[in-house]
Short mmCIF file of C-alpha atoms in Angstrom, two decimals:
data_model
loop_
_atom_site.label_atom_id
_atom_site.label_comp_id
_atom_site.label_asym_id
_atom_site.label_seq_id
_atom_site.Cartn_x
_atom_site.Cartn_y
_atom_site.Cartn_z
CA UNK A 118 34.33 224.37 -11.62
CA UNK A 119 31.39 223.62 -9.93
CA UNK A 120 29.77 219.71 -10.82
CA UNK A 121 26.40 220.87 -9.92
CA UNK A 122 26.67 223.59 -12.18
CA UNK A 123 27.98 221.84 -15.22
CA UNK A 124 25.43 219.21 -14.73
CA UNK A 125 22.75 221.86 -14.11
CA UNK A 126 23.80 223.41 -17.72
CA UNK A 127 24.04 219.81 -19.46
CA UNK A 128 20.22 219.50 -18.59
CA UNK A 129 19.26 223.00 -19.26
CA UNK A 130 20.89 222.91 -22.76
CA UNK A 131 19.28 219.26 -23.98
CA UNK A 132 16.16 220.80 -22.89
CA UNK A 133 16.51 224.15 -24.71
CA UNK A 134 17.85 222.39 -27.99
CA UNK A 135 14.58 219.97 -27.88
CA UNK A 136 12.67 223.26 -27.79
CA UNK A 137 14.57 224.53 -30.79
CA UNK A 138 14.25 221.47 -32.87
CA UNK A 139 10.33 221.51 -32.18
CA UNK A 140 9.87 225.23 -33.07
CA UNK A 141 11.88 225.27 -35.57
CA UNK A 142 11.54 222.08 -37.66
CA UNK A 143 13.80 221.28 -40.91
CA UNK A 144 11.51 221.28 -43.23
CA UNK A 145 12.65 221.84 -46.96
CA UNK A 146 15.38 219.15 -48.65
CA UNK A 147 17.97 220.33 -51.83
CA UNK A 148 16.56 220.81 -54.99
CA UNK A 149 18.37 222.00 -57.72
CA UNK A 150 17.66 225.61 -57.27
CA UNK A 151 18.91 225.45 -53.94
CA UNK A 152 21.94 223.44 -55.00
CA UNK A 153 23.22 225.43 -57.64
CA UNK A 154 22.28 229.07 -55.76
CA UNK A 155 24.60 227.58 -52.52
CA UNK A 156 27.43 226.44 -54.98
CA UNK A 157 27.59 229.94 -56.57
CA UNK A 158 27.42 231.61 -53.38
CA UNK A 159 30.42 228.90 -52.87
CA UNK A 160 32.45 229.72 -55.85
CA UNK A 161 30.73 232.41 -57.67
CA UNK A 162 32.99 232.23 -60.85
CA UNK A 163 32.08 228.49 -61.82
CA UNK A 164 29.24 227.95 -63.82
CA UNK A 165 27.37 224.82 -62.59
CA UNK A 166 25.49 222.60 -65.01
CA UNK A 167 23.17 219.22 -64.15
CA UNK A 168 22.15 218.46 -60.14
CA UNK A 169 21.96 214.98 -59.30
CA UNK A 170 19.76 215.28 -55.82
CA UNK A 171 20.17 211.79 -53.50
CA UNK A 172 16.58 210.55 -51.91
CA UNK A 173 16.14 212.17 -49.09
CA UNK A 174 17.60 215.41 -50.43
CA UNK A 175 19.89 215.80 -48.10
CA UNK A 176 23.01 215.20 -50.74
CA UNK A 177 23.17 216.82 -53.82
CA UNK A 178 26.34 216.45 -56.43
CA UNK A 179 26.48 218.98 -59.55
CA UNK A 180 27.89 219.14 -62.77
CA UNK A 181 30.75 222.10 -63.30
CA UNK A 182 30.48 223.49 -67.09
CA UNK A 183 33.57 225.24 -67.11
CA UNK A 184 35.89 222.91 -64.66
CA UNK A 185 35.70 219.47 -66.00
CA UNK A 186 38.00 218.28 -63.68
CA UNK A 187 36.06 219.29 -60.45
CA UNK A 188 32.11 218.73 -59.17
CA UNK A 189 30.13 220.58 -56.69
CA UNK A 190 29.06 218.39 -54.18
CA UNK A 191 26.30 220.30 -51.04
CA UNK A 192 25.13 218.18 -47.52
CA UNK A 193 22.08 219.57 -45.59
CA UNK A 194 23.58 219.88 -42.11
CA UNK A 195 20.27 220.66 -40.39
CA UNK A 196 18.75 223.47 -42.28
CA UNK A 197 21.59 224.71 -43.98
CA UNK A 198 23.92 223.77 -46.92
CA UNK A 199 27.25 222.74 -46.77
CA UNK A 200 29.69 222.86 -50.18
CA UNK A 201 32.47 221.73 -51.70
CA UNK A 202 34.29 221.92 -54.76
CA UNK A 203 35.74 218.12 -55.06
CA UNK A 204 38.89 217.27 -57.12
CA UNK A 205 40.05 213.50 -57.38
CA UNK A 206 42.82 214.26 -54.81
CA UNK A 207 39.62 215.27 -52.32
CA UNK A 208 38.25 211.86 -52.79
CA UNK A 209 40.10 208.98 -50.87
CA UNK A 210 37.88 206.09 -52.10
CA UNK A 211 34.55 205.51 -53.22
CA UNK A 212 32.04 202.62 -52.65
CA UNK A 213 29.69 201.64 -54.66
CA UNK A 214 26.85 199.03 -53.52
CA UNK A 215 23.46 198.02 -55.60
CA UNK A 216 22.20 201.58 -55.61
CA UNK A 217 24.57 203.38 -52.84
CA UNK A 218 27.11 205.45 -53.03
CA UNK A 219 29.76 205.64 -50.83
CA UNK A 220 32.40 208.63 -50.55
CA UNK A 221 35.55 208.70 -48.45
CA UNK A 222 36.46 212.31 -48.16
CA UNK A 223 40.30 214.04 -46.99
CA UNK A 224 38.19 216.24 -45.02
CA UNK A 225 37.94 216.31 -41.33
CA UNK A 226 34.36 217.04 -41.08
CA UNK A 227 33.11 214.98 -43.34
CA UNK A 228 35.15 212.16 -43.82
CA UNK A 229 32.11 209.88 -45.40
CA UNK A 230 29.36 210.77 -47.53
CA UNK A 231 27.14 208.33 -48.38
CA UNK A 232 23.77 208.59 -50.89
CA UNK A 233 21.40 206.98 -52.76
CA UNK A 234 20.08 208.03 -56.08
CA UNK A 235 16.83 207.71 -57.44
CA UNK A 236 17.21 204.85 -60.48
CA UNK A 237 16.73 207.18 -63.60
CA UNK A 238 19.21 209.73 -62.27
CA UNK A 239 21.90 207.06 -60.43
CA UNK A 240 24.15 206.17 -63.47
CA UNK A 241 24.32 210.02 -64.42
CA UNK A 242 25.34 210.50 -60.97
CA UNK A 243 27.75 208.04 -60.92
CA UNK A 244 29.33 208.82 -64.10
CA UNK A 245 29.75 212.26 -63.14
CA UNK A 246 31.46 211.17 -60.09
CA UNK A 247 33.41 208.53 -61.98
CA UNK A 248 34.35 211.60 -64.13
CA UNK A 249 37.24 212.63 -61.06
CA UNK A 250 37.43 209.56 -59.31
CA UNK A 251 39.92 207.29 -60.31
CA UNK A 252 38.61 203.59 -60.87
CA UNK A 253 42.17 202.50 -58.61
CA UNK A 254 40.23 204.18 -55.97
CA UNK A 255 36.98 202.40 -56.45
CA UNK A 256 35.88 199.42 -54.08
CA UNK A 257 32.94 197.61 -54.17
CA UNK A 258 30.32 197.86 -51.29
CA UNK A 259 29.76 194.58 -49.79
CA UNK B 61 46.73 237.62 -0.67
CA UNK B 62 44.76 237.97 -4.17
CA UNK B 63 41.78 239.85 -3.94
CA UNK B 64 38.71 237.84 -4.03
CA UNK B 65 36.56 238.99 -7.08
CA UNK B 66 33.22 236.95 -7.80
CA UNK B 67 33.01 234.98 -11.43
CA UNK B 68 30.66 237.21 -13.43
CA UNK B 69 30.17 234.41 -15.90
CA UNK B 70 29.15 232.15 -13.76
CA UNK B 71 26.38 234.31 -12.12
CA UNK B 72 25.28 234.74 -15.53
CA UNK B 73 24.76 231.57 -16.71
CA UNK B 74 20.92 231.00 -15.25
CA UNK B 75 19.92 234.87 -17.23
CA UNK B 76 21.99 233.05 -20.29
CA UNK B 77 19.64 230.28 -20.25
CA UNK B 78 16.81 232.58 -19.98
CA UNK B 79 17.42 234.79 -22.70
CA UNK B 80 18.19 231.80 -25.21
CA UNK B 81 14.58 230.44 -24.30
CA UNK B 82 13.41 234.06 -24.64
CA UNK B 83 15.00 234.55 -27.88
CA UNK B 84 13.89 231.41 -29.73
CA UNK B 85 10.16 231.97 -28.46
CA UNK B 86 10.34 235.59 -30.17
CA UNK B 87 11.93 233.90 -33.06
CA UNK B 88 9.37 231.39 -33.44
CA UNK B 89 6.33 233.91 -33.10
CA UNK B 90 7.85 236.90 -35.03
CA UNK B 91 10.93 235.20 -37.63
CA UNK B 92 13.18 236.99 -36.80
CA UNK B 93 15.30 234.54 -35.06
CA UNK B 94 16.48 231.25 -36.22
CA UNK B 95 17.90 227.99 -34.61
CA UNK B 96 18.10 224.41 -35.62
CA UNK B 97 17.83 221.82 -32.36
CA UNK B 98 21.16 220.14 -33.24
CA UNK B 99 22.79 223.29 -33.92
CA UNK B 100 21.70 225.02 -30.84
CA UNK B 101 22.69 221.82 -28.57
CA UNK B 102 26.53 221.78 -29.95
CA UNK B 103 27.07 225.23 -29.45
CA UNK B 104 25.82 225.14 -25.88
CA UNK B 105 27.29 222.15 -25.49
CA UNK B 106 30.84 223.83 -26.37
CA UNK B 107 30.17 226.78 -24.18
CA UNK B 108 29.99 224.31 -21.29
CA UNK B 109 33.34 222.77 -22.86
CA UNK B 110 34.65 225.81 -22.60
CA UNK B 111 34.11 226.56 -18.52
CA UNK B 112 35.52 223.00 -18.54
CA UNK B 113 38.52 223.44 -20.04
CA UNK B 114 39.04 227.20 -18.91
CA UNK B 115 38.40 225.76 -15.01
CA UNK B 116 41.19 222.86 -15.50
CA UNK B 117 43.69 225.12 -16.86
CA UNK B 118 42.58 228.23 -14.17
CA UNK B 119 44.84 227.85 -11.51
CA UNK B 120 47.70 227.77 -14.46
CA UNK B 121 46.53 230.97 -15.74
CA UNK B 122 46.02 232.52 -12.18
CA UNK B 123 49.72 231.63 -10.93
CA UNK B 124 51.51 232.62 -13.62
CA UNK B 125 48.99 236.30 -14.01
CA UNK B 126 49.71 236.75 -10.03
CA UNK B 127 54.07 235.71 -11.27
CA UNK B 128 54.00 238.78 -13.97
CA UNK B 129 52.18 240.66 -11.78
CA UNK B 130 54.14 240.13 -8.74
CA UNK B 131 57.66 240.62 -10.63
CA UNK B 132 57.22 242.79 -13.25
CA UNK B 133 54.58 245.46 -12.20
CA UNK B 134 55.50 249.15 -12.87
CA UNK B 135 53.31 250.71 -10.19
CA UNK B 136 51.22 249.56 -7.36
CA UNK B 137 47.55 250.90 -8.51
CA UNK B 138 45.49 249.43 -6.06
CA UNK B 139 41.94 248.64 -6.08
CA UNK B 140 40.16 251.83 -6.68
CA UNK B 141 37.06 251.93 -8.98
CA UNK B 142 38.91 253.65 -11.34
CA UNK B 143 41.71 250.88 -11.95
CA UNK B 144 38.66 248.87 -12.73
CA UNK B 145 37.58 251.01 -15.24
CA UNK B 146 40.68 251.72 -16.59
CA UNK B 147 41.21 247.67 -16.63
CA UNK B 148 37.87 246.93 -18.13
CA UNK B 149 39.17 249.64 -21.54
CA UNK B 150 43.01 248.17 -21.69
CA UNK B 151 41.36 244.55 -21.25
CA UNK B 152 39.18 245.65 -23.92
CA UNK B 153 41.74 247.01 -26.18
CA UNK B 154 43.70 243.72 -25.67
CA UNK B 155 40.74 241.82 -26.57
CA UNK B 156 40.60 243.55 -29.68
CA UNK B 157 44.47 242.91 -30.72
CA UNK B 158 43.86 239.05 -29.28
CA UNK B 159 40.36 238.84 -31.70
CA UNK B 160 42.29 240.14 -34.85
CA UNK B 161 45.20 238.24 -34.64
CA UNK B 162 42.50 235.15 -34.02
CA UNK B 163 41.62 236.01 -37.27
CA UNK B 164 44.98 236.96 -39.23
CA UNK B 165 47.13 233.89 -37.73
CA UNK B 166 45.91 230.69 -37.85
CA UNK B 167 47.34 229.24 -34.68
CA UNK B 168 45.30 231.85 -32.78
CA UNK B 169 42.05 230.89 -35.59
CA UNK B 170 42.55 227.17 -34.50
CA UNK B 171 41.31 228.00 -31.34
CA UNK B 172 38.69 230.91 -31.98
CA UNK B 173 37.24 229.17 -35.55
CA UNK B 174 34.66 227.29 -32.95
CA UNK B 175 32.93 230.27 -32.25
CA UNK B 176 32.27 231.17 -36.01
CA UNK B 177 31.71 227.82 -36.99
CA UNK B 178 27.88 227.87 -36.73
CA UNK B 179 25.66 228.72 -39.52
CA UNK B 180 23.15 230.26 -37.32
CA UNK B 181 23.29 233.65 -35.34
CA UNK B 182 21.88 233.87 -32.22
CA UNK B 183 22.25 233.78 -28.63
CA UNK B 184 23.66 230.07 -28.52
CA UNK B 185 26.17 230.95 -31.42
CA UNK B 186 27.70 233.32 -28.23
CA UNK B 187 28.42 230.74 -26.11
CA UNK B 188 29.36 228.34 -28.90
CA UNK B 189 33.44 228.75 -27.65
CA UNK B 190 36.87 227.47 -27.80
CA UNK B 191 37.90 224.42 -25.75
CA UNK B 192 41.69 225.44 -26.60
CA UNK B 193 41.89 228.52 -26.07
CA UNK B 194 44.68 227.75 -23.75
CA UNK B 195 46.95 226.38 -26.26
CA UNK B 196 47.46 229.90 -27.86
CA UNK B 197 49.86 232.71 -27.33
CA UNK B 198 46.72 234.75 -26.64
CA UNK B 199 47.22 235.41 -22.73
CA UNK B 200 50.41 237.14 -24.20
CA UNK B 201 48.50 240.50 -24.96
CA UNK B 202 47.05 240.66 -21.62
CA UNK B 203 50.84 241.46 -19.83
CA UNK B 204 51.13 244.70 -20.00
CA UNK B 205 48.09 245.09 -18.10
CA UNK B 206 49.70 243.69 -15.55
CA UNK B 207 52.87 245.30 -15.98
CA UNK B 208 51.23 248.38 -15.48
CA UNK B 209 49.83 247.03 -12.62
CA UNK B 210 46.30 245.85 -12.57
CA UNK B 211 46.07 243.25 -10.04
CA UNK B 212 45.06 240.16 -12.10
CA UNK B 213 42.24 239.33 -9.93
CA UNK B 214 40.90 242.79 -11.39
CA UNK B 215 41.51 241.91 -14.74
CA UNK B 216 40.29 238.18 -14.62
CA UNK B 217 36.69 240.10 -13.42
CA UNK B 218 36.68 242.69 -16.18
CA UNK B 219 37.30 239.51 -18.57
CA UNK B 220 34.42 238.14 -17.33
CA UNK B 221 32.11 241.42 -17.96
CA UNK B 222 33.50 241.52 -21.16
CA UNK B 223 32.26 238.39 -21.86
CA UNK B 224 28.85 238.67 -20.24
CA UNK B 225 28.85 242.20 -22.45
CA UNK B 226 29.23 240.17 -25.90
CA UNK B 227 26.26 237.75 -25.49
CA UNK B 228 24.01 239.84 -26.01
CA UNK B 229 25.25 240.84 -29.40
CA UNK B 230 24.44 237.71 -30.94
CA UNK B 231 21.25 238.24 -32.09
CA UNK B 232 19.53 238.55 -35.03
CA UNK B 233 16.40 240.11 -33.10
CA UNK B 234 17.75 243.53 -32.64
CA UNK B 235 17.99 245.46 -35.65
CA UNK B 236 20.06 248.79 -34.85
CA UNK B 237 20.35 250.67 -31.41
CA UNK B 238 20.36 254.53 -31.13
CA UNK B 239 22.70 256.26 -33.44
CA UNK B 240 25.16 256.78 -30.58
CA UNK B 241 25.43 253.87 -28.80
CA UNK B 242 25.80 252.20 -32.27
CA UNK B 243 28.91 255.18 -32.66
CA UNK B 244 30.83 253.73 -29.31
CA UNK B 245 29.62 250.40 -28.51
CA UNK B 246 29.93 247.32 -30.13
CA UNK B 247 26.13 245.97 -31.09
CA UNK B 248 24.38 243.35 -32.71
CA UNK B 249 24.52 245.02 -35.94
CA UNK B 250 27.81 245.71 -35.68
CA UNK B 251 28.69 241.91 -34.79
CA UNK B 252 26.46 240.31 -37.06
CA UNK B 253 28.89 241.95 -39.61
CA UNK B 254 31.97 240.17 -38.12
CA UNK B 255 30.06 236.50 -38.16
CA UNK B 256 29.54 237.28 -41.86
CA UNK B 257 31.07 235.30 -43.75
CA UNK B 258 29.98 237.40 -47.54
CA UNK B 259 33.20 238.37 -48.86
CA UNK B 260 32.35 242.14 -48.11
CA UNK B 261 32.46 241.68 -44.45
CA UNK B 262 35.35 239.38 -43.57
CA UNK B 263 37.86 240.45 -41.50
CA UNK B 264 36.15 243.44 -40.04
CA UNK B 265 34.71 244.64 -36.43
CA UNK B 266 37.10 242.36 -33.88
CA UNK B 267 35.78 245.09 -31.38
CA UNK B 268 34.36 243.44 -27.89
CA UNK B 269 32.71 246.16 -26.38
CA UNK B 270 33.55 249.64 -28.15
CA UNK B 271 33.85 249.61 -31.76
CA UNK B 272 35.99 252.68 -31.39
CA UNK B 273 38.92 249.72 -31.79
CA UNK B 274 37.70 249.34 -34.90
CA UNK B 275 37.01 252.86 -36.36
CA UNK B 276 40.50 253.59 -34.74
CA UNK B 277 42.87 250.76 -36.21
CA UNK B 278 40.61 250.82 -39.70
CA UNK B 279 38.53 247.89 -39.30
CA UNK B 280 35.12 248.92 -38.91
CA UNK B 281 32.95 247.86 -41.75
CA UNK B 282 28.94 249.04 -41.48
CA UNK B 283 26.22 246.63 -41.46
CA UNK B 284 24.17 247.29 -45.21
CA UNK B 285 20.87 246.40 -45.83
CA UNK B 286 21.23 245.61 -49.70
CA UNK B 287 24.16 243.50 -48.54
CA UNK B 288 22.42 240.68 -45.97
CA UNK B 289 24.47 238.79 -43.78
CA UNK B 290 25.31 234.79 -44.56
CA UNK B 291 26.86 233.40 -41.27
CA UNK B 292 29.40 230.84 -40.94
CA UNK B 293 32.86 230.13 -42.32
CA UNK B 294 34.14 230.91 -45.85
CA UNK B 295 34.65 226.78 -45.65
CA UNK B 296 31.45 225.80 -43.55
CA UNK B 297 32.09 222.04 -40.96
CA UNK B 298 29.84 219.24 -42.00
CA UNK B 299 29.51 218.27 -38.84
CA UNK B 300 27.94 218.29 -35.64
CA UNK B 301 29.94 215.88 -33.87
CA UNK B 302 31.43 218.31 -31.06
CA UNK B 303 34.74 216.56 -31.12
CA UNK B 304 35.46 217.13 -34.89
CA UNK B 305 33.85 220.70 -34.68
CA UNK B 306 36.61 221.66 -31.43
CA UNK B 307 39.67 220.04 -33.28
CA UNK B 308 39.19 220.33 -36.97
CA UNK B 309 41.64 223.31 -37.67
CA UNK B 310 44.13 221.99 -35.22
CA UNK B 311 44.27 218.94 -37.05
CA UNK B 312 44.54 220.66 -40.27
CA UNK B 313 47.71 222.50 -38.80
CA UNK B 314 49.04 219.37 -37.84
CA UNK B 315 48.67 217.65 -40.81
CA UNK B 316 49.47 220.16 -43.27
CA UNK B 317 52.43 220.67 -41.29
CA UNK B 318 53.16 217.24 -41.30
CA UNK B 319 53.34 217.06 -45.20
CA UNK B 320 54.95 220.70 -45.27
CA UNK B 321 58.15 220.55 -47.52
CA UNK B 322 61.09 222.70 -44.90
CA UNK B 323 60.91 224.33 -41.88
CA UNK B 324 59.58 227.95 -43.64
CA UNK B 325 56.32 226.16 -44.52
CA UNK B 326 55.72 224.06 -41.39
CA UNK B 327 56.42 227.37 -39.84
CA UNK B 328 53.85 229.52 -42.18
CA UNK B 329 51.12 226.48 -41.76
CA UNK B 330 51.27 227.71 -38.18
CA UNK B 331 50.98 231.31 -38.46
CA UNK B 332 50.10 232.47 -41.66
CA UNK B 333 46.52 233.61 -42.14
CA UNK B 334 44.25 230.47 -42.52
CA UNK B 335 43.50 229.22 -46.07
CA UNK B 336 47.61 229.97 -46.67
CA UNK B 337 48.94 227.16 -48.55
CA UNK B 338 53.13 227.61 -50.66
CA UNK B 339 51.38 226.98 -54.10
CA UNK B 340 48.30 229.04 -52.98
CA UNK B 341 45.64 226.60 -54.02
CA UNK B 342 43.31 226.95 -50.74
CA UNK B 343 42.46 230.75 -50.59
CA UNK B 344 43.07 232.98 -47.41
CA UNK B 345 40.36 235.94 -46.88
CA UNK B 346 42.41 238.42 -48.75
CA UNK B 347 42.09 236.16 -51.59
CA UNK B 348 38.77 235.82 -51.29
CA UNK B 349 38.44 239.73 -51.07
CA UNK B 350 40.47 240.77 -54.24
CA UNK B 351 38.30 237.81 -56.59
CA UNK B 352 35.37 239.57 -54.79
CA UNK B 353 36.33 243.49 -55.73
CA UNK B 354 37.86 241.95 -59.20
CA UNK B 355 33.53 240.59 -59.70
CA UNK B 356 32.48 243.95 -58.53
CA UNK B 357 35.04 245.80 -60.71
CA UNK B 358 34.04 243.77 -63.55
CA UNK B 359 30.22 244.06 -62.86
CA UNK B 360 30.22 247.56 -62.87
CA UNK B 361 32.39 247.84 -66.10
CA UNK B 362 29.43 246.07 -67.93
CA UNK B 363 26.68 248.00 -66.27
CA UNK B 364 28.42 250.90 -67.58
CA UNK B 365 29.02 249.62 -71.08
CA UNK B 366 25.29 248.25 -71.02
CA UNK B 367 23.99 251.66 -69.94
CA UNK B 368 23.02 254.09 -72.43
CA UNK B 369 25.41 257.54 -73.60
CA UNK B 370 23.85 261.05 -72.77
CA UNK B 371 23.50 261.58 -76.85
CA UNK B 372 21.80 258.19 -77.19
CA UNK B 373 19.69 258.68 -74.15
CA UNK B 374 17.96 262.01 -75.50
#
């Protein structure tokens, strides 16, 4: 292993990822097309009903029609969308502040989600998360 | 004395670099390449994990290659041209068993799962690999190379051409080659299939360099137009924190084992196919396979129902 060399490739690749963000800038948030296409792609046989779409549109929880007991919940990692189909034993805790959400997630890679929903959508949201979380599991957001 | 064989990868690195550049300029003018900056920077930034962690554990791998070689070796073949030809197929041919058991046992996936982890394709997704590579039973399938008796210097070289021979294939900018390289050689088309993660396309073309592996052993599947590739896993990481992104499926072993109820299940958490759970309530590919060709059944059951009969068409 040769120090220069690593360093040499440290610098080359910061410099050739700040070329890639800068040609290719994220551009488009979720919306609920995009939310509900990415969750059927996800689990094709569920049939998803209401988005709830955080500000910022980078979260995005949905309604399940035909799995009460589950939601859809997609994260904008960069420019693409990550899914998950979230049961009550997915969700450690949740956290709820004046208008912030707050989940703690078994799931290595995203063990905290955290989002903010625009006032005439945030109690929908809520209850639709409330609707699998259990209140034990519910602490309040300093 | 070992022979002394120069690193391909290493020469390489500076035309890597080059060619990434190249390819996101041509992707940026024509769009037909994509990246995302913090994608791009943690799968580099793994590929230079990678040399790290393959150049702490190197001297490991080169004593005990040199032991096998050394004690077990059935004939003395020298270093003609034609034992490094004949070492650059076998290594080849191992590489394919090593890839699809990456794929079918998910000790081996723990390690390899980096490399597929990216929703992009492109030139970085190439070098986007395994810290832990080490940590695997993979250097198993290599032996009877050796025991046939390629020098392992020979064999750690053709492993490195190998290499330098898949980066190129992780493009998106090159549509199809001539009809018969595309019949022997493994190509972008045929690898973009493999990164797939539609339910079509899983668990097909672990090829390296010739896709004959593939046609041979029954796991070539064709790249189809009407059927467009979605990269990534069947589970995608929501991540880009490097550390999580290199250890995530280990710790899933470890924890699943962890809570396993007997030995049979802490066992099969190690080397079933990923997604195996006892109850089955997390789906492994085949699963996701026979839902898929149960959707396609069913689709064209109702396609046929919906269509009109010969009488009712006159």
């Amino acid at each position: 292993m040769d120090l220069g060399l690593t360093l040499g490739s440290l610098l080359a690749i910061t410099i050739l990822a700040l070329i890639a963000a800068k040609l290719f800038p994220v551009s488009s948030g979720l919306d609920e097309g995009r939310v509900k296409r990415n969750l059927k792609r996800y689990e094709p046989d569920l049939e998803f009903g209401k988005t709830y779409v955080a500000t910022g549109g980078k979260i995005a929880l949905a309604e399940i029609i035909n799995r009460p007991d589950v939601i859809g919940l997609t994260h904008l990692l960069g420019d693409r969308v990550v899914c998950r189909i979230l049961t009550a034993s997915d969700i450690k805790r949740v956290h709820r502040g004046r208008a912030k959400l707050a989940i703690e997630l078994n799931d290595f890679t995203q063990p905290e989600i955290s989002m903010v929903f625009p006032t005439d959508v945030a109690a929908d949201a809520e209850n639709l998360l409330n609707s699998i979380s259990k209140p034990a599991e519910t602490a309040h957001a300093a | 004395m070992p022979l002394d064989l120069p690193k391909p990868t290493e020469f390489a690195v500076p035309a890597f670099i080059f060619f990434v550049l190249l390819e996101m300029v041509y992707g940026w003018k024509t769009g037909r390449a994509k990246f995302e900056g913090k994608d791009s920077f943690v799968s580099l930034l793994m590929g230079v994990g990678s040399t790290v962690s393959g150049a702490i554990t190197a001297s490991i791998a080169f004593v005990v290659s040199y032991w096998v070689w050394e004690n077990f070796a059935i004939f003395d073949l020298g270093h003609a041209p034609w034992v490094f030809a004949l070492a650059f197929v076998l290594d080849d041919l191992a590489y394919y068993w090593i890839h699809r058991v990456g794929h079918r046992s998910r000790w081996m996936w723990a390690a390899h799962v980096i490399h597929h982890s990216s929703q992009h394709y492109n030139l970085t997704t190439a070098l986007r690999q395994t810290w832990t590579g080490q940590f695997t039973p993979a250097f198993l399938f290599k032996w009877p190379i050796l025991i046939l008796g390629v020098e392992p210097a020979i064999l750690f070289f053709c492993v490195g051409l190998n290499l330098i021979y898949q980066f190129w294939i992780h493009t998106e900018a090159i549509d199809r080659m001539p009809r018969w390289f595309e019949a022997v050689m493994n190509t972008p088309s045929h690898h973009r299939v493999h990164h797939a993660n539609n339910p079509k396309y899983l668990d097909s073309n672990y090829a390296g360099v010739f896709i004959i592996w593939d046609k041979i052993f029954g796991t070539y599947v064709p790249e189809e137009k009407e059927e467009p590739c979605r990269y990534g896993l069947v589970r995608d990481l929501g991540t880009f924190n490097p550390l999580r992104v290199a250890f995530h499926e280990w710790w899933g072993i470890i924890t699943d084992m962890w809570h396993a109820k007997g030995v049979r299940n802490k066992i099969m958490f190690l080397l079933a196919p990923p997604g195996w759970t006892p109850d089955g309530s997390r789906k492994t590919s085949d699963m996701i396979k026979a839902e898929w060709r149960e959707r396609e059944s069913r689709k064209a059951q109702q396609a046929e129902a919906a269509a009109p009969s010969p009488e009712q068409a006159v």
